[in-house]
Coordinates of C-alpha atoms in Angstrom, one line a residue:
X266 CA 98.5 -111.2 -119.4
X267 CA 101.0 -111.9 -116.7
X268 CA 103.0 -108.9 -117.3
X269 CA 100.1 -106.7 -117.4
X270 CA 98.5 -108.1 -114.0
X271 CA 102.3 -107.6 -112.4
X272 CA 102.0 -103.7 -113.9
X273 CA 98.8 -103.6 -112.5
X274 CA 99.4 -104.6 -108.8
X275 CA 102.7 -102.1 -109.2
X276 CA 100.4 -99.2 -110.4
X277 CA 97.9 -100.3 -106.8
X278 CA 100.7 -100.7 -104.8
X279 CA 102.0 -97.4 -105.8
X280 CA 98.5 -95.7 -105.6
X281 CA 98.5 -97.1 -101.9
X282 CA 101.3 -95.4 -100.8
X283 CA 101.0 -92.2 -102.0
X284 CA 97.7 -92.2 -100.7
X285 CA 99.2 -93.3 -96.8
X286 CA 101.4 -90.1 -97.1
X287 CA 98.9 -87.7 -98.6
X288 CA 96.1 -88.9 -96.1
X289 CA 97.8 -87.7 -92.9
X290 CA 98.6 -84.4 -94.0
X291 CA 94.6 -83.5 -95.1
X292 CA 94.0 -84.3 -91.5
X293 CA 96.6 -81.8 -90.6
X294 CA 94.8 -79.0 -92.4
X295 CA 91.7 -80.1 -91.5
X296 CA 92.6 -80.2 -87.5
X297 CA 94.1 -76.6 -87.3
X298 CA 92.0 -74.2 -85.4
X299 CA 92.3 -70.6 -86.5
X300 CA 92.7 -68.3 -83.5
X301 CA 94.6 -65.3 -85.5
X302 CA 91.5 -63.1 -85.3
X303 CA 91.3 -63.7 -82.0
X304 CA 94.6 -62.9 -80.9
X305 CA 94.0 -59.8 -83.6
X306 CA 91.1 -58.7 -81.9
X307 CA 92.5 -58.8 -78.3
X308 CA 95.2 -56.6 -79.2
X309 CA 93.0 -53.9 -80.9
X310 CA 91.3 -53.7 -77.9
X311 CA 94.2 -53.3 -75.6
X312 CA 95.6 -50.3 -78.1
X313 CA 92.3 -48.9 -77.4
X314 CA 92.4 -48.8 -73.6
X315 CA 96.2 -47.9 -74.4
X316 CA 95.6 -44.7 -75.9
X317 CA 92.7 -43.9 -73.5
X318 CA 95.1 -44.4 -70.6
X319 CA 97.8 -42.3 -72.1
X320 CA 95.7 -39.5 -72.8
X321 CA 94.2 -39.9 -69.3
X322 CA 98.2 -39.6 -67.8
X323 CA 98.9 -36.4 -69.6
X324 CA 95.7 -34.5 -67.7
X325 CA 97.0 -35.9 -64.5
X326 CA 100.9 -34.9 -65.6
X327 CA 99.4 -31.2 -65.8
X328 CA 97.9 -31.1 -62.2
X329 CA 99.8 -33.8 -60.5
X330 CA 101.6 -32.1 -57.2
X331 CA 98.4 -29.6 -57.2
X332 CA 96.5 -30.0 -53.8
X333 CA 94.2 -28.0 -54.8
X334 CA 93.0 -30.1 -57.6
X335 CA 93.7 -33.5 -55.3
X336 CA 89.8 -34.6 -56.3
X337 CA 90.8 -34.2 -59.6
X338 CA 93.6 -35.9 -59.5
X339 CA 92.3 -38.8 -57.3
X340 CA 89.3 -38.8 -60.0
X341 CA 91.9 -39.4 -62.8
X342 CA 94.0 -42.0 -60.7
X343 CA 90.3 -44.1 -60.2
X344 CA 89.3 -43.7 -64.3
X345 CA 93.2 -45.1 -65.1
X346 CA 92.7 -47.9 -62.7
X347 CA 89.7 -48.9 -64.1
X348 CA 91.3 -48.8 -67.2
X349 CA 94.7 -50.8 -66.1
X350 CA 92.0 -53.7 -64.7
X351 CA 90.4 -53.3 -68.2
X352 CA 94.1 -54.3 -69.5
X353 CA 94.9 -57.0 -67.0
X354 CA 91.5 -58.8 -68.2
X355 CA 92.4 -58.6 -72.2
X356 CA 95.9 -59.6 -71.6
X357 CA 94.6 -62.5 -69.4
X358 CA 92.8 -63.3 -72.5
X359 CA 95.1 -62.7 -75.0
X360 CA 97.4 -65.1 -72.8
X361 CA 95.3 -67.8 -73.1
X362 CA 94.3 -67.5 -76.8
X363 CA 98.1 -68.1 -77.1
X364 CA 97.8 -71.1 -75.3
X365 CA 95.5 -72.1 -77.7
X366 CA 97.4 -71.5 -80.7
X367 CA 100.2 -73.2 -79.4
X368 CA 98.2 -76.3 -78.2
X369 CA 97.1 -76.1 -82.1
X370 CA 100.6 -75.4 -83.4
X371 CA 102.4 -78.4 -81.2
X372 CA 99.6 -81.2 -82.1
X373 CA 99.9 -79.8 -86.4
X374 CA 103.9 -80.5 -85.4
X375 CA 103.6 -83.9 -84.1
X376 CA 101.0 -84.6 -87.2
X377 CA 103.4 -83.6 -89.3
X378 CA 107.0 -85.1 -87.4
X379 CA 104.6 -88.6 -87.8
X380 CA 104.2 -88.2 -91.8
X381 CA 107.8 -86.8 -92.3
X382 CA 109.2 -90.2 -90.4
X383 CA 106.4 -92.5 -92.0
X384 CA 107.8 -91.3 -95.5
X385 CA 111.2 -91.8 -94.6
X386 CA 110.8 -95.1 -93.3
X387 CA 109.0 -95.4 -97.2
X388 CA 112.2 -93.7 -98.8
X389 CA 114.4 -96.3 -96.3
X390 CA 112.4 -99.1 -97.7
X391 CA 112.8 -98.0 -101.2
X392 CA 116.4 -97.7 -101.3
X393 CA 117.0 -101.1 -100.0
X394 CA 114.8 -102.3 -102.3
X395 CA 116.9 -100.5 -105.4
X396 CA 120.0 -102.0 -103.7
X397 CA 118.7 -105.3 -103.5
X398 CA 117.4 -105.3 -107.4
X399 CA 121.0 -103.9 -108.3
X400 CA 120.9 -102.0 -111.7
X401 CA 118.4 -102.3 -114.0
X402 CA 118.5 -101.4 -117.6
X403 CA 115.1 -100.2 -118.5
X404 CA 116.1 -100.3 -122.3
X405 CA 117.3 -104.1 -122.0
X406 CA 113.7 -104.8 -120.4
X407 CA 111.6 -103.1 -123.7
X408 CA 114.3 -105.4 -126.0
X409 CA 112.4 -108.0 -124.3
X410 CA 109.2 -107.2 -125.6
X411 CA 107.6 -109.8 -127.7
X412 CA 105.0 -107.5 -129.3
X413 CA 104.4 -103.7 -129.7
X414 CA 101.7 -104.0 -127.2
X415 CA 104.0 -105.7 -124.6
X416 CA 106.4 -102.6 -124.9
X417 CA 103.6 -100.5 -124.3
X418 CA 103.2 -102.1 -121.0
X419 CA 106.8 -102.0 -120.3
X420 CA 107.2 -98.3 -121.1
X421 CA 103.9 -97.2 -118.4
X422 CA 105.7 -99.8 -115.9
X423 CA 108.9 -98.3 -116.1
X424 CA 107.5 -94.9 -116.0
X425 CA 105.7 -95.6 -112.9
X426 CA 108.1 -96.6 -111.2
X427 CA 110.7 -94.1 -112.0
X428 CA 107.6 -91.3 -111.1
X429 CA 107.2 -93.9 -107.5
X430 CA 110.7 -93.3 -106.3
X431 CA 110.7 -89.1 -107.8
X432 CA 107.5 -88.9 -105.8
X433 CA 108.9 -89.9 -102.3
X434 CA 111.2 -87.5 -102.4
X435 CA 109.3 -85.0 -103.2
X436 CA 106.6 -85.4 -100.8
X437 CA 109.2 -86.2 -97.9
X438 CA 111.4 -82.5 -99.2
X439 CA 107.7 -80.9 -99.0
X440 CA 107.1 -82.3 -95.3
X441 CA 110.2 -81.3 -94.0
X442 CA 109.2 -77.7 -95.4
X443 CA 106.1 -77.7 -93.8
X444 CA 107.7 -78.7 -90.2
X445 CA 110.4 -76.4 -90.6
X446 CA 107.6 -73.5 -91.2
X447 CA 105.5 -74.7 -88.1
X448 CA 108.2 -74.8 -85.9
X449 CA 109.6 -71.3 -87.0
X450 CA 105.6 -70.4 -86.5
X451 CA 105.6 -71.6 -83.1
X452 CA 108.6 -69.9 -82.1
X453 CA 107.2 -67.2 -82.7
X454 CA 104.0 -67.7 -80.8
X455 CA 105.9 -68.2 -77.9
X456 CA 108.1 -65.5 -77.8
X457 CA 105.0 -63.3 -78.1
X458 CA 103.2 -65.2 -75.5
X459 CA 106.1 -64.4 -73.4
X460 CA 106.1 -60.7 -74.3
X461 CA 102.3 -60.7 -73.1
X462 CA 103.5 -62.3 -69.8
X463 CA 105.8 -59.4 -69.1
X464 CA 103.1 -56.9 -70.1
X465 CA 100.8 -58.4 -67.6
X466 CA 103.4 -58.3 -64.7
X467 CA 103.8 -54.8 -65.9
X468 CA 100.1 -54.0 -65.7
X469 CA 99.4 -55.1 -62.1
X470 CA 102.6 -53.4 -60.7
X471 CA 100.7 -50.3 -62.5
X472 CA 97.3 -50.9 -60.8
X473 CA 99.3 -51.2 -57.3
X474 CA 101.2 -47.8 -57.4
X475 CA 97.7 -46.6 -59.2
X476 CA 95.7 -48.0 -56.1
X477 CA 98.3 -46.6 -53.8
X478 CA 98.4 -43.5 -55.1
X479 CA 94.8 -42.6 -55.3
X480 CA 95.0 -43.7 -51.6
X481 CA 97.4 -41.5 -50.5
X482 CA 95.5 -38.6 -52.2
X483 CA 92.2 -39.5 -50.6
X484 CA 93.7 -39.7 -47.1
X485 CA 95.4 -35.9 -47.8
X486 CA 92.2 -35.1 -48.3
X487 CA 90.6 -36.4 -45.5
X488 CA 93.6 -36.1 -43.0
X489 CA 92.7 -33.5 -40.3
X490 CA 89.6 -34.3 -38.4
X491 CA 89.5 -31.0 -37.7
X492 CA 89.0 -29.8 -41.1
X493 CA 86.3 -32.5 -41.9
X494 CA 84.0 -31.3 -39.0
X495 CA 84.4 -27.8 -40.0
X496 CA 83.2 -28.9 -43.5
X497 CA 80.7 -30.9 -42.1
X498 CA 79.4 -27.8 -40.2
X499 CA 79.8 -25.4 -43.1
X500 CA 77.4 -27.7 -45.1
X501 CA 74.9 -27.4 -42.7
X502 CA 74.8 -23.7 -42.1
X503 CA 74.5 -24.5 -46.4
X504 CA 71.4 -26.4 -45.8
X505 CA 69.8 -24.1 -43.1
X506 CA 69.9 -21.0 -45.5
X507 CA 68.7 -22.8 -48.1
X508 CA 65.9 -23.8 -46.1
X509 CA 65.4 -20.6 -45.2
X510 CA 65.6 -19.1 -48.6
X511 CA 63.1 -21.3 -49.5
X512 CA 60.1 -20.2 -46.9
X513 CA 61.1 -16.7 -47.8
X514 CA 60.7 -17.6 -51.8
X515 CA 57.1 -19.1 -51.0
X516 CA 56.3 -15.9 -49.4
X517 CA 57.7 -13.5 -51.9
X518 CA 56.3 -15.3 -55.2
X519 CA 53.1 -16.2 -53.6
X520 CA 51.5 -14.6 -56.4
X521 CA 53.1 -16.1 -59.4
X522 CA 53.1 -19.2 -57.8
X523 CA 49.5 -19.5 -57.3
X524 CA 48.7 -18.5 -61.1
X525 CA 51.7 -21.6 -62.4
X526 CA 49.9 -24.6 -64.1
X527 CA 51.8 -27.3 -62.4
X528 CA 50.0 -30.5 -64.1
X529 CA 51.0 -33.3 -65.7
X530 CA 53.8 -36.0 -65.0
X531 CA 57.4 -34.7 -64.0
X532 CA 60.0 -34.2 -66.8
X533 CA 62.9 -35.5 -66.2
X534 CA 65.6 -33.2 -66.1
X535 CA 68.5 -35.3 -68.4
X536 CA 66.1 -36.7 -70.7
X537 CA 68.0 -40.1 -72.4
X538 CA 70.5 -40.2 -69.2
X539 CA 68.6 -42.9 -66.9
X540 CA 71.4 -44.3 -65.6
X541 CA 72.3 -43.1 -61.8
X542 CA 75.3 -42.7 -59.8
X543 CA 74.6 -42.1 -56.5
X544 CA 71.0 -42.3 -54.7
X545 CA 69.2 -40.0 -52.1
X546 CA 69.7 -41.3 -48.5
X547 CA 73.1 -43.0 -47.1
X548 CA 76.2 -43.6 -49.1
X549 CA 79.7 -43.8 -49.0
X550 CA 81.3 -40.3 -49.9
X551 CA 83.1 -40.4 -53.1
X552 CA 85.8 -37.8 -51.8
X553 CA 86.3 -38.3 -48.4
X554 CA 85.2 -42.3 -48.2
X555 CA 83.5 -41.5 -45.2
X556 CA 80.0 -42.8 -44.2
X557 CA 77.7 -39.8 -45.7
X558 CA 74.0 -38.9 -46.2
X559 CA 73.3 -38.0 -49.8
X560 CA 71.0 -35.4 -50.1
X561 CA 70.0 -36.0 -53.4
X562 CA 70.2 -38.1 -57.0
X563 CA 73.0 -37.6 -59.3
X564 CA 72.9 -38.3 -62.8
X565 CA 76.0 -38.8 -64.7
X566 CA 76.3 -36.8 -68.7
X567 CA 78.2 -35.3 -70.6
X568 CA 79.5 -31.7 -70.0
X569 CA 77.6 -29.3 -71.5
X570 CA 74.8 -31.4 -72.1
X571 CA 70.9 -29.3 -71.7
X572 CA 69.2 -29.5 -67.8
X573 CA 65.5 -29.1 -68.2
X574 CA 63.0 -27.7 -65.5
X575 CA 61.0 -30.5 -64.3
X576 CA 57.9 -28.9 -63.7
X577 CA 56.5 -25.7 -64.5
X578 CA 57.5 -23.0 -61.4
X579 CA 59.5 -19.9 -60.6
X580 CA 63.2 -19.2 -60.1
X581 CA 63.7 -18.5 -56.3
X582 CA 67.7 -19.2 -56.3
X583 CA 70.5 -18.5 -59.0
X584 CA 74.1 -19.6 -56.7
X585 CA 77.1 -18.6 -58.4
X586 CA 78.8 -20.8 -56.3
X587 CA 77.5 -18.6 -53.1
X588 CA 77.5 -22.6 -51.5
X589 CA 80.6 -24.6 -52.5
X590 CA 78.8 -28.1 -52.5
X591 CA 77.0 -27.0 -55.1
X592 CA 78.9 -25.1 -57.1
X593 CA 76.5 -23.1 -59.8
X594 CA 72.9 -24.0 -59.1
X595 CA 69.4 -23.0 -59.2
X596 CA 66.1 -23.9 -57.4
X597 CA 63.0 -23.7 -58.5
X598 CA 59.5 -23.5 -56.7
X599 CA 56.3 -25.3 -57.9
X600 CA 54.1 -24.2 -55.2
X601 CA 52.2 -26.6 -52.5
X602 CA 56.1 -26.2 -51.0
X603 CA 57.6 -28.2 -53.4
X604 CA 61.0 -27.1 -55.6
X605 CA 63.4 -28.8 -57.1
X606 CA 67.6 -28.3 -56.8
X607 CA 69.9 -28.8 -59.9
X608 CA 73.6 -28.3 -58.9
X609 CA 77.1 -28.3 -60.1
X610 CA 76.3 -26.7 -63.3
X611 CA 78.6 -25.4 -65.7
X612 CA 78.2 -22.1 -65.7
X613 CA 76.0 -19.9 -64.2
X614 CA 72.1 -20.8 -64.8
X615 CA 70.6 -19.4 -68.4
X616 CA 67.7 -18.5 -66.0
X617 CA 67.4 -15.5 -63.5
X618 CA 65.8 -15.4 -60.3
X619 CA 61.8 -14.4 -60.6
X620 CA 61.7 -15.5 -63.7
X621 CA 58.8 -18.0 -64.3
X622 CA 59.5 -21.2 -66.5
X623 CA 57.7 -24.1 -68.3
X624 CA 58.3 -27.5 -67.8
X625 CA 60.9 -29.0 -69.5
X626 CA 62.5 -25.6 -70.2
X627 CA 66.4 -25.7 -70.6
X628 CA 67.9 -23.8 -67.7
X629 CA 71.3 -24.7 -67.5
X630 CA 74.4 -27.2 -68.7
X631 CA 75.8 -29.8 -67.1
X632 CA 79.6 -29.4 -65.3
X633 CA 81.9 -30.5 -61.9
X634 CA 81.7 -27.4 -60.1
X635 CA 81.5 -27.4 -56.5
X636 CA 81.9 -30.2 -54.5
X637 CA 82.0 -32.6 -57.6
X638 CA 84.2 -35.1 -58.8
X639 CA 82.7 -35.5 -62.4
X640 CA 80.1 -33.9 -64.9
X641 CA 77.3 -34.8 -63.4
X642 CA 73.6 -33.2 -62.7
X643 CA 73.3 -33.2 -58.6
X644 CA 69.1 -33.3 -58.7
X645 CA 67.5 -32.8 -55.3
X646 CA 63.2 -32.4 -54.0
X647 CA 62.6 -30.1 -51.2
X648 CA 59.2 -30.6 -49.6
X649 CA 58.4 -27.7 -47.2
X650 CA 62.3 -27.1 -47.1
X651 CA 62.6 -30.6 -46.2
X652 CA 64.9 -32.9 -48.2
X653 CA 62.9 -35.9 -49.9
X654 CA 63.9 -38.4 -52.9
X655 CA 63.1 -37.0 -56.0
X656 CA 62.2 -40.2 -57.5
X657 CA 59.3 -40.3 -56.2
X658 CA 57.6 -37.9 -58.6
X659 CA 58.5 -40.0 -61.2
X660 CA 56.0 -43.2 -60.5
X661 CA 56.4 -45.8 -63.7
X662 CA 59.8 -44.6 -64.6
X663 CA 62.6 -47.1 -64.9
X664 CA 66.4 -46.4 -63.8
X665 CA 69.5 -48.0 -63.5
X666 CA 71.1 -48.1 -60.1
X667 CA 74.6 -47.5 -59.1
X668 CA 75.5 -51.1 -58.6
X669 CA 73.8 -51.7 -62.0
X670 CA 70.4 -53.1 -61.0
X671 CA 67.0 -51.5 -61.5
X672 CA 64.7 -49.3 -59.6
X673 CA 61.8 -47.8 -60.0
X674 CA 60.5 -44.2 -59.8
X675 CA 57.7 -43.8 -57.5

């Protein structure tokens, strides 16, 4: 019974510290935070806003150097700026995922530099205990059996042992695997984290000369004094014909004004597109930055997308571009001296002056001509020729304002 009890403790013994070297590197694999997807995701995105901007860069390649499109142009600079700031924030975030990964990648190291020198200090102690021991004839040891069953217990001893010492090595080969893989994986990390870095720094020297440029082309646009007064003049001899056309209109469709059924609430002219760029009343212009009154509400969409008549009336105007600021436009008259403007349409209106239409009747497609500098529906209310804010016949309606907010019709 004394042999078995030593066999015994040397089976525990061994059970203990196998266990000491397996126990630290389950913590390992339960302490690593998986941030792959992340870093997966991030760069997805910037390949999106990638491609976007390159596409962007080969409209403004075909008109760059043309004055005559400098809107255009300074248009395409602002939507490529946005875009670059778009990039600077992922790569921001992609930066510090990294970090993370890394943080996760150096603490797995040091787990695993602690196990590799815990089972070397085991494989030290071993040796010297073989050393001490000298050889040993394992045969010689089974002669000394006094029974079967003895040898039996010698022979699972032996084997123990012998599996013990096989086992140390192994696991301490496997660790040293295992760190030599994390530090290769770190490696990497880092020399993409620093490729990320330099891809920042290139992004905001982009947005600088993208910022610079579009300022440039804003102040060739607005230079001469001279040239914005006579513009500012020009749109008001605009407005004083309209105004004028409009009394005349009354006059002239008197008749098939008076027999319109102009009832109901308003239609709104985009349906689905609730979302506005620029309000009626005092603004910043978009082209020349100057301080500007906006005569109207514009509502950004797609180009070509249907404008509908927003209460039943007749056609008194079809421009084809007769006024620049509005490019191709219509008014229409609901009687009580009330009409409505849509400008900067595509093409020329679908409908022709005199003609009488229904509310919510498509009469045109939405476009950029004039003075525009995107597809956009310019919407504007005329009162007695007077401007007024068109949201106002639209009482309960809900919109989204330029800065994001909401606002109510009404």
């Amino acid at each position: 019974m004394k042999k078995r009890t030593q066999r015994i403790i040397v089976i525990l013994v061994a059970a203990a510290m196998i266990l000491s070297v397996l126990i630290p590197a389950l913590s390992v694999m339960a302490g690593a935070t998986v941030t792959k997807d992340d870093i997966a995701n991030i760069k997805g995105e910037l390949a999106d806003i990638t491609a976007q901007k390159n596409e962007a860069q080969k409209r403004l390649n075909a008109i760059r150097g043309d004055l005559s499109k400098a809107k255009e142009q300074v248009e395409l600079i602002q939507g490529q700026i946005v875009r670059t700031e778009a990039q600077i924030l992922a790569s921001q975030r992609l930066l510090d995922q990294y970090d993370l990964e890394i943080q996760d990648k150096e603490e797995d190291i040091a787990q695993l530099e602690e196990q590799e020198e815990q089972q070397y200090r085991q494989f030290c102690e071993h040796v010297r205990w073989m050393e001490e021991t000298g050889s040993v004839s394992y045969l010689s040891i089974l002669f000394r059996a006094a029974s079967f069953g003895e040898m039996l217990d010698y022979t699972t001893l032996i084997g123990d042992i012998m599996d013990y010492s096989n086992g140390i090595i192994d696991r301490l080969k496997a660790t040293q695997s295992q760190l030599s893989g994390a530090r290769d994986d770190l490696q990497l990390l880092r020399d993409d984290q620093s490729a990320a870095q330099s891809e920042l720094e290139s992004q905001k020297s982009e947005l600088e000369l993208q910022e610079q440029e579009a300022s440039e082309l804003v102040g060739q646009i607005s230079a001469s004094a001279s040239e914005y007064a006579a513009e500012v003049r020009a749109l008001a001899a605009d407005e004083a014909k309209i105004k004028k056309e409009l009394a005349e209109a009354e006059r002239k469709y008197a008749e098939q004004l008076a027999n319109l059924n102009v009832s109901g609430a308003w239609y709104w002219p985009l349906p689905g597109r609730y979302k506005l760029s620029s309000l009626f009343g005092s603004r910043r212009d978009p082209i020349t930055g100057r301080a500007d009154n906006h005569t109207g509400t514009d509502i950004p969409a797609l180009s070509g997308e249907n404008i509908h008549a927003a209460q039943a009336g007749v056609v008194t105007t079809v421009g084809t571009n007769k006024y620049s600021s509005y490019g191709y436009y219509c008014i229409i008259s609901h009687g009580n001296g009330r009409a409505t403007l849509y400008a900067h349409m595509k093409t020329l209106p679908i409908v022709k002056e005199g003609q009488t239409v229904a509310k919510g009747q498509v009469i045109g497609y939405v476009g950029t001509t004039g003075r525009s500098t995107g597809n956009h529906l310019h919407f504007e209310l005329r009162v007695n020729g007077n401007r007024s804010d068109v949201l106002k016949l639209y009482s309960g309606m809900t919109f989204t304002s330029p800065s994001g907010g909401t606002i109510k019709g009404g």
